[in-house]
Short mmCIF file of C-alpha atoms in Angstrom, two decimals:
data_model
loop_
_atom_site.label_atom_id
_atom_site.label_comp_id
_atom_site.label_asym_id
_atom_site.label_seq_id
_atom_site.Cartn_x
_atom_site.Cartn_y
_atom_site.Cartn_z
CA MET A 1 36.98 -27.71 60.73
CA ALA A 2 38.14 -28.96 57.35
CA ARG A 3 35.90 -32.01 57.68
CA ARG A 4 32.93 -29.78 58.48
CA LYS A 5 33.58 -27.65 55.39
CA ARG A 6 33.82 -30.76 53.22
CA ASN A 7 30.51 -32.01 54.56
CA ILE A 8 28.78 -28.73 53.71
CA LEU A 9 30.16 -28.77 50.13
CA ALA A 10 29.13 -32.39 49.69
CA GLY A 11 25.64 -31.47 50.86
CA ILE A 12 25.35 -28.65 48.32
CA ALA A 13 26.57 -30.88 45.48
CA SER A 14 24.04 -33.58 46.29
CA GLN A 15 21.10 -31.11 46.30
CA SER A 16 18.99 -31.40 43.16
CA CYS A 17 19.17 -28.05 41.41
CA LYS A 18 15.91 -27.20 39.59
CA LEU A 19 15.62 -24.58 36.89
CA GLU A 20 12.58 -22.36 37.32
CA MET A 21 10.75 -22.73 33.99
CA THR A 22 7.63 -20.65 34.66
CA PRO A 23 9.01 -17.17 33.73
CA MET A 24 10.58 -18.55 30.57
CA ILE A 25 7.33 -20.19 29.50
CA ASP A 26 5.47 -16.94 30.28
CA VAL A 27 7.82 -14.92 28.10
CA THR A 28 7.75 -17.53 25.34
CA PHE A 29 3.96 -17.50 25.23
CA LEU A 30 3.94 -13.72 25.21
CA LEU A 31 6.29 -13.73 22.22
CA LEU A 32 4.13 -16.30 20.49
CA ILE A 33 0.99 -14.24 21.01
CA PHE A 34 2.81 -11.09 19.81
CA PHE A 35 3.92 -12.71 16.55
CA MET A 36 0.49 -14.25 15.99
CA CYS A 37 -1.19 -10.87 16.45
CA THR A 38 1.21 -8.92 14.26
CA LEU A 39 1.17 -11.48 11.50
CA LYS A 40 0.30 -10.10 8.08
CA PHE A 41 0.46 -12.56 5.24
CA LYS A 42 2.39 -11.46 2.21
CA THR A 43 0.00 -10.45 -0.54
CA LEU A 44 1.10 -10.01 -4.10
CA GLU A 45 0.52 -6.44 -5.08
CA GLY A 46 1.08 -4.84 -8.42
CA LYS A 47 2.17 -1.40 -9.50
CA LEU A 48 1.60 0.92 -12.40
CA SER A 49 4.56 3.16 -13.06
CA ALA A 50 3.87 6.82 -13.65
CA PHE A 51 6.34 9.52 -14.54
CA LEU A 52 5.84 13.19 -13.91
CA PRO A 53 7.55 15.79 -16.09
CA LYS A 54 11.08 16.29 -14.72
CA ASP A 55 11.58 19.80 -15.96
CA VAL A 56 8.64 21.68 -14.47
CA GLY A 57 9.25 25.39 -14.63
CA VAL A 58 12.49 25.23 -16.61
CA ASN A 59 11.23 23.80 -19.86
CA THR A 60 13.36 25.24 -22.64
CA SER A 61 12.91 22.46 -25.18
CA ASP A 62 11.47 23.24 -28.57
CA ALA A 63 9.61 19.96 -28.95
CA ILE A 64 6.59 20.13 -31.19
CA PRO A 65 3.62 19.13 -29.03
CA LYS A 66 1.69 16.18 -30.42
CA GLU A 67 -2.06 16.23 -30.43
CA LYS A 68 -3.23 14.16 -27.50
CA ILE A 69 -6.15 11.79 -27.25
CA GLU A 70 -8.15 13.12 -24.35
CA ILE A 71 -10.29 10.70 -22.38
CA ARG A 72 -12.62 12.74 -20.23
CA MET A 73 -14.47 10.98 -17.42
CA ASP A 74 -17.67 12.42 -15.92
CA ILE A 75 -20.14 10.99 -13.49
CA ARG A 76 -23.49 10.37 -15.12
CA THR A 77 -25.03 8.42 -12.25
CA ALA A 78 -23.03 8.39 -9.06
CA GLY A 79 -24.53 5.11 -7.88
CA ALA A 80 -25.34 4.06 -4.35
CA LYS A 81 -22.67 3.32 -1.77
CA VAL A 82 -22.76 -0.26 -0.47
CA LYS A 83 -20.60 -2.21 1.90
CA PRO A 84 -17.83 -4.20 0.20
CA LYS A 85 -18.32 -7.90 -0.59
CA GLY A 86 -22.10 -7.54 -0.86
CA LYS A 87 -22.64 -7.01 2.84
CA GLY A 88 -25.62 -4.68 2.36
CA ALA A 89 -26.38 -0.99 2.23
CA TYR A 90 -23.94 1.62 3.50
CA THR A 91 -25.66 3.28 6.44
CA GLN A 92 -25.11 6.55 8.25
CA GLU A 93 -23.41 4.59 11.05
CA ASP A 94 -20.92 3.22 8.50
CA ALA A 95 -20.28 6.75 7.24
CA ASP A 96 -19.76 8.01 10.82
CA ALA A 97 -17.40 5.13 11.53
CA LYS A 98 -15.58 5.90 8.23
CA ASN A 99 -16.01 2.35 7.03
CA ARG A 100 -15.09 1.40 3.50
CA PHE A 101 -17.63 1.46 0.70
CA VAL A 102 -17.94 0.54 -2.94
CA PHE A 103 -20.41 1.75 -5.54
CA ASP A 104 -23.18 -0.53 -6.73
CA ASP A 105 -23.89 -1.47 -10.35
CA SER A 106 -26.06 1.61 -10.91
CA ARG A 107 -22.90 3.75 -11.18
CA VAL A 108 -22.49 5.07 -14.71
CA ILE A 109 -19.45 6.93 -15.99
CA ARG A 110 -19.48 8.84 -19.25
CA TYR A 111 -16.26 8.57 -21.24
CA SER A 112 -15.66 11.25 -23.84
CA ILE A 113 -12.90 10.55 -26.35
CA GLY A 114 -12.85 13.40 -28.82
CA PRO A 115 -16.36 13.74 -30.20
CA LYS A 116 -17.28 10.20 -29.16
CA GLN A 117 -19.20 9.65 -25.93
CA THR A 118 -19.94 6.31 -24.34
CA THR A 119 -20.67 4.69 -21.01
CA ASP A 120 -19.26 1.31 -22.04
CA LEU A 121 -15.66 0.40 -21.27
CA ALA A 122 -15.58 -2.08 -24.18
CA GLU A 123 -16.47 0.79 -26.51
CA VAL A 124 -13.65 2.86 -24.95
CA GLU A 125 -11.23 0.04 -25.77
CA ARG A 126 -12.48 -0.20 -29.36
CA THR A 127 -12.16 3.57 -29.84
CA LEU A 128 -8.66 3.67 -28.33
CA LYS A 129 -7.60 0.77 -30.57
CA THR A 130 -8.76 2.74 -33.62
CA PHE A 131 -6.78 5.82 -32.54
CA PHE A 132 -3.73 3.70 -31.69
CA ALA A 133 -3.83 2.01 -35.10
CA GLN A 134 -3.75 5.47 -36.75
CA ASP A 135 -0.73 6.69 -34.75
CA PRO A 136 0.90 4.49 -32.07
CA THR A 137 3.12 7.35 -30.87
CA ARG A 138 0.22 9.63 -29.99
CA PRO A 139 -0.01 10.38 -26.26
CA ALA A 140 -3.22 9.82 -24.29
CA THR A 141 -4.51 12.04 -21.51
CA ILE A 142 -6.97 11.00 -18.85
CA ASP A 143 -9.11 13.82 -17.50
CA PRO A 144 -11.04 12.62 -14.43
CA ARG A 145 -13.72 15.06 -13.29
CA GLU A 146 -15.45 15.58 -9.97
CA GLY A 147 -16.55 12.41 -8.19
CA ILE A 148 -14.35 10.03 -10.18
CA VAL A 149 -12.64 7.54 -7.87
CA VAL A 150 -9.36 5.68 -8.26
CA THR A 151 -10.90 2.42 -9.46
CA ASP A 152 -12.66 4.27 -12.35
CA VAL A 153 -9.35 5.78 -13.47
CA VAL A 154 -7.44 2.50 -13.10
CA ASP A 155 -10.02 0.80 -15.36
CA VAL A 156 -9.33 3.31 -18.16
CA LEU A 157 -5.57 3.33 -17.52
CA ASP A 158 -5.54 -0.46 -17.69
CA ILE A 159 -7.38 -0.41 -21.04
CA ALA A 160 -5.06 2.26 -22.46
CA MET A 161 -2.01 0.25 -21.41
CA ASN A 162 -3.55 -2.92 -22.83
CA VAL A 163 -4.14 -1.19 -26.17
CA GLY A 164 -0.46 -0.23 -26.25
CA PHE A 165 -0.29 3.44 -25.29
CA LYS A 166 3.04 4.26 -23.68
CA ASP A 167 2.64 7.96 -23.06
CA ILE A 168 -0.32 8.39 -20.72
CA THR A 169 -0.74 11.56 -18.71
CA PHE A 170 -3.31 12.96 -16.31
CA VAL A 171 -4.93 16.34 -16.46
CA GLY A 172 -4.38 18.36 -13.28
CA SER A 173 -6.98 18.63 -10.56
CA TYR A 174 -10.35 20.05 -11.59
CA GLU A 175 -10.39 22.01 -8.32
CA LYS A 176 -9.15 25.57 -8.71
CA MET Z 1 -5.59 -55.72 44.86
CA ASN Z 2 -4.32 -52.22 45.05
CA LEU Z 3 -5.03 -50.55 41.69
CA ASN Z 4 -4.27 -47.09 42.89
CA LYS Z 5 -0.50 -47.22 42.98
CA HIS Z 6 -0.06 -43.48 43.54
CA SER Z 7 -1.71 -41.72 46.34
CA ALA Z 8 -3.45 -38.43 45.65
CA GLU Z 9 -0.69 -36.61 47.44
CA THR Z 10 2.11 -37.94 45.22
CA ASP Z 11 3.94 -35.03 43.57
CA MET Z 12 3.56 -35.64 39.82
CA GLU Z 13 5.67 -33.54 37.49
CA MET Z 14 4.68 -32.77 33.93
CA ASP Z 15 7.43 -33.03 31.33
CA MET Z 16 7.55 -29.54 29.84
CA THR Z 17 10.29 -30.18 27.27
CA PRO Z 18 8.09 -31.17 24.26
CA MET Z 19 5.76 -28.23 24.89
CA ILE Z 20 8.64 -25.76 25.02
CA ASP Z 21 10.06 -27.31 21.84
CA VAL Z 22 6.77 -26.82 20.01
CA VAL Z 23 6.32 -23.27 21.29
CA PHE Z 24 9.83 -22.28 20.21
CA LEU Z 25 9.21 -23.82 16.80
CA LEU Z 26 6.02 -21.77 16.48
CA ILE Z 27 7.87 -18.59 17.47
CA ILE Z 28 10.56 -19.25 14.88
CA PHE Z 29 7.87 -19.92 12.27
CA PHE Z 30 6.07 -16.63 12.97
CA MET Z 31 9.34 -14.69 13.09
CA VAL Z 32 10.33 -16.02 9.69
CA ILE Z 33 7.03 -15.38 7.94
CA THR Z 34 6.40 -11.98 9.51
CA ASP Z 35 7.66 -9.51 6.97
CA LEU Z 36 8.63 -6.36 8.79
CA SER Z 37 8.96 -4.48 5.51
CA GLN Z 38 5.17 -4.64 5.23
CA GLN Z 39 4.71 -2.58 8.36
CA ASP Z 40 4.41 0.54 6.18
CA LEU Z 41 1.43 -0.91 4.35
CA GLU Z 42 -1.99 0.18 5.58
CA GLU Z 43 -5.08 -1.98 5.18
CA LEU Z 44 -6.41 -0.86 1.81
CA GLU Z 45 -8.58 -2.43 -0.83
CA MET Z 46 -6.86 -1.40 -4.02
CA ALA Z 47 -8.19 -1.21 -7.57
CA VAL Z 48 -7.56 -4.20 -9.82
CA ALA Z 49 -5.40 -3.74 -12.94
CA LYS Z 50 -4.71 -6.58 -15.37
CA ASN Z 51 -1.64 -4.89 -16.83
CA ALA Z 52 0.04 -4.19 -13.51
CA VAL Z 53 3.62 -5.28 -12.98
CA PRO Z 54 4.02 -7.45 -9.85
CA ASP Z 55 5.58 -5.37 -7.14
CA LYS Z 56 8.70 -7.14 -5.98
CA PRO Z 57 10.98 -4.57 -4.36
CA ASP Z 58 14.68 -5.35 -4.27
CA PRO Z 59 15.42 -6.59 -0.72
CA LYS Z 60 18.97 -5.18 -0.97
CA ALA Z 61 17.78 -1.70 -1.94
CA PRO Z 62 17.04 0.87 0.79
CA PRO Z 63 13.40 0.89 1.90
CA ARG Z 64 11.17 2.67 -0.57
CA PRO Z 65 8.86 5.42 0.70
CA ILE Z 66 5.24 4.29 0.61
CA LEU Z 67 2.42 6.82 0.82
CA ASN Z 68 -0.91 5.24 1.75
CA VAL Z 69 -4.14 7.06 0.87
CA LYS Z 70 -7.28 5.83 2.60
CA HIS Z 71 -10.76 6.10 1.07
CA THR Z 72 -11.38 9.18 3.23
CA GLY Z 73 -8.37 10.93 1.69
CA VAL Z 74 -6.20 10.52 4.80
CA MET Z 75 -2.54 10.24 3.74
CA ILE Z 76 -0.27 8.07 5.86
CA LEU Z 77 3.47 7.62 5.55
CA LYS Z 78 5.28 5.28 7.94
CA ARG Z 79 2.26 5.16 10.26
CA ASN Z 80 2.16 8.97 10.54
CA THR Z 81 -0.71 10.98 9.10
CA TYR Z 82 0.44 13.87 6.93
CA PHE Z 83 -2.92 14.92 5.54
CA ASP Z 84 -6.43 14.57 6.87
CA PRO Z 85 -9.18 16.35 4.90
CA GLU Z 86 -11.10 16.96 8.12
CA VAL Z 87 -8.15 18.62 9.83
CA ASP Z 88 -6.01 20.14 7.10
CA LYS Z 89 -7.91 22.86 5.30
CA GLY Z 90 -7.15 26.07 3.49
CA PRO Z 91 -4.51 26.98 0.92
CA LYS Z 92 -1.70 25.33 2.94
CA LYS Z 93 -3.58 22.11 3.59
CA TYR Z 94 -0.79 19.98 2.10
CA GLN Z 95 2.04 21.75 3.96
CA ARG Z 96 2.79 18.80 6.27
CA LEU Z 97 2.82 16.39 3.33
CA ARG Z 98 4.95 18.76 1.29
CA ASP Z 99 7.51 19.09 4.12
CA GLN Z 100 7.71 15.31 4.43
CA LEU Z 101 8.02 14.81 0.66
CA TYR Z 102 10.81 17.39 0.66
CA LEU Z 103 12.69 15.40 3.33
CA ILE Z 104 12.14 12.17 1.39
CA ALA Z 105 13.37 13.80 -1.82
CA GLN Z 106 16.53 14.97 -0.03
CA GLN Z 107 17.32 11.40 1.02
CA MET Z 108 16.74 9.93 -2.44
CA LYS Z 109 19.51 9.03 -4.86
CA LYS Z 110 19.99 11.87 -7.35
CA ALA Z 111 20.56 11.87 -11.09
CA PRO Z 112 20.99 14.68 -13.65
CA ILE Z 113 17.72 15.95 -15.08
CA GLU Z 114 19.08 15.06 -18.53
CA PRO Z 115 22.48 13.71 -19.66
CA GLY Z 116 25.15 16.32 -19.04
CA ALA Z 117 22.88 18.70 -17.13
CA SER Z 118 23.99 20.12 -13.80
CA ARG Z 119 20.57 20.12 -12.15
CA MET Z 120 20.01 16.97 -10.13
CA VAL Z 121 16.60 15.45 -9.39
CA PRO Z 122 15.61 12.46 -7.23
CA ASP Z 123 15.92 9.20 -9.12
CA ASP Z 124 14.10 6.88 -6.69
CA PRO Z 125 10.39 6.11 -6.92
CA LEU Z 126 7.63 6.99 -4.50
CA MET Z 127 4.97 4.30 -4.13
CA ILE Z 128 1.41 5.56 -3.73
CA ARG Z 129 -1.03 2.96 -2.43
CA VAL Z 130 -4.56 4.22 -2.84
CA ASP Z 131 -7.85 2.68 -1.83
CA ALA Z 132 -10.08 1.92 -4.82
CA SER Z 133 -12.87 4.17 -3.49
CA THR Z 134 -10.64 7.22 -2.96
CA ASP Z 135 -11.53 10.34 -4.87
CA PHE Z 136 -8.93 10.66 -7.65
CA LYS Z 137 -8.40 14.34 -6.87
CA TYR Z 138 -6.22 13.28 -3.91
CA VAL Z 139 -3.89 11.41 -6.26
CA GLN Z 140 -3.78 14.43 -8.56
CA ASP Z 141 -2.91 16.62 -5.57
CA ILE Z 142 -0.07 14.27 -4.57
CA MET Z 143 1.25 14.38 -8.14
CA LYS Z 144 1.10 18.16 -8.00
CA GLU Z 145 3.08 18.25 -4.75
CA CYS Z 146 5.66 15.77 -6.10
CA GLY Z 147 6.08 17.89 -9.22
CA ASP Z 148 6.93 20.98 -7.16
CA THR Z 149 10.42 22.21 -8.12
CA SER Z 150 11.67 21.93 -4.52
CA ILE Z 151 10.65 18.24 -4.43
CA SER Z 152 10.84 17.02 -8.06
CA ILE Z 153 9.97 13.39 -7.32
CA TRP Z 154 9.08 12.34 -10.86
CA LYS Z 155 9.09 8.55 -10.55
CA LEU Z 156 5.79 7.39 -9.07
CA GLN Z 157 4.36 3.92 -8.65
CA ILE Z 158 0.63 3.49 -8.15
CA GLY Z 159 -0.16 0.40 -6.13
CA VAL Z 160 -2.88 -1.84 -7.53
CA LYS Z 161 -4.16 -5.33 -6.98
CA VAL Z 162 -3.13 -8.04 -9.41
CA PRO Z 163 -6.12 -10.19 -10.49
CA GLN Z 164 -6.14 -13.66 -8.93
CA GLU Z 165 -5.58 -15.46 -12.26
CA ASN Z 166 -2.55 -13.23 -13.07
CA ALA Z 167 -1.12 -13.75 -9.59
CA ALA Z 168 -1.43 -17.51 -10.03
CA LYS Z 169 0.43 -17.31 -13.36
CA LYS Z 170 3.25 -15.18 -11.88
#
């Protein structure tokens, strides 16, 4: 009896034991495909800090308001919508599919700074530099009107920051 | 001369070890470079600003709320839509966004409105990532909601794209 038991154990020990690799390889490949599909390369993004008034509704300060430089932005020519990266005209199908668009070069924005009106961003910069030279503490206000998109505002904001303005505010929505 | 040493029926085993090694290495590579903190970022083409500060959030700080605004005006926060101009209409169109901003404001670190004052307001920023082609009125509306006394999120960051030459320098 004991000899028989020993023989059985010896038989088991001598059997080659193989690890089943297929499920592990399946799972590994699945993981690999998952990570490849969800991969998003890190892109360097920037930020522009903006501060809203903290004391809305409870303003009790007696600060003397400074005269602001108002930069009003109106659409003169809206321009045609085109697909980004010069991929042709923006069609009705693109609009239905809610695809992205950009405006072509025919887009013209009118910038009004005080009595001065221009459609040239370089002229806006020159005018802002003149105002800044007169009083560097003067706040600037950007007043974007109907149809103005974010990139139009960022262009002006970028110029104002480049000139040196620290106190830049936005006029509230034109929609009432 | 018998050139064919192995018969067609011989059981040939492929050595899987190098393949598994390579696959595991690839998995580790993708796990390391996949930044899960970017899962809140929607695919947007943002406006370019030369004077933008590179956005490098502190990895030790708690995750910052990021509000994405698509070119259609759709506002997305953590993969959930809180405003869709085609769905949300009327005077309370921003109610869902307002409720969410209120919750975010509650979770933010607070600081006195001015030194010595008892009224506390959120002291953490809200990042707004906007597509370059988005109508600016949506940003103005977000600012209006943030400025509401029940929310009072006053620190905003507007996401922009850093020009290639600036990015190379930084």
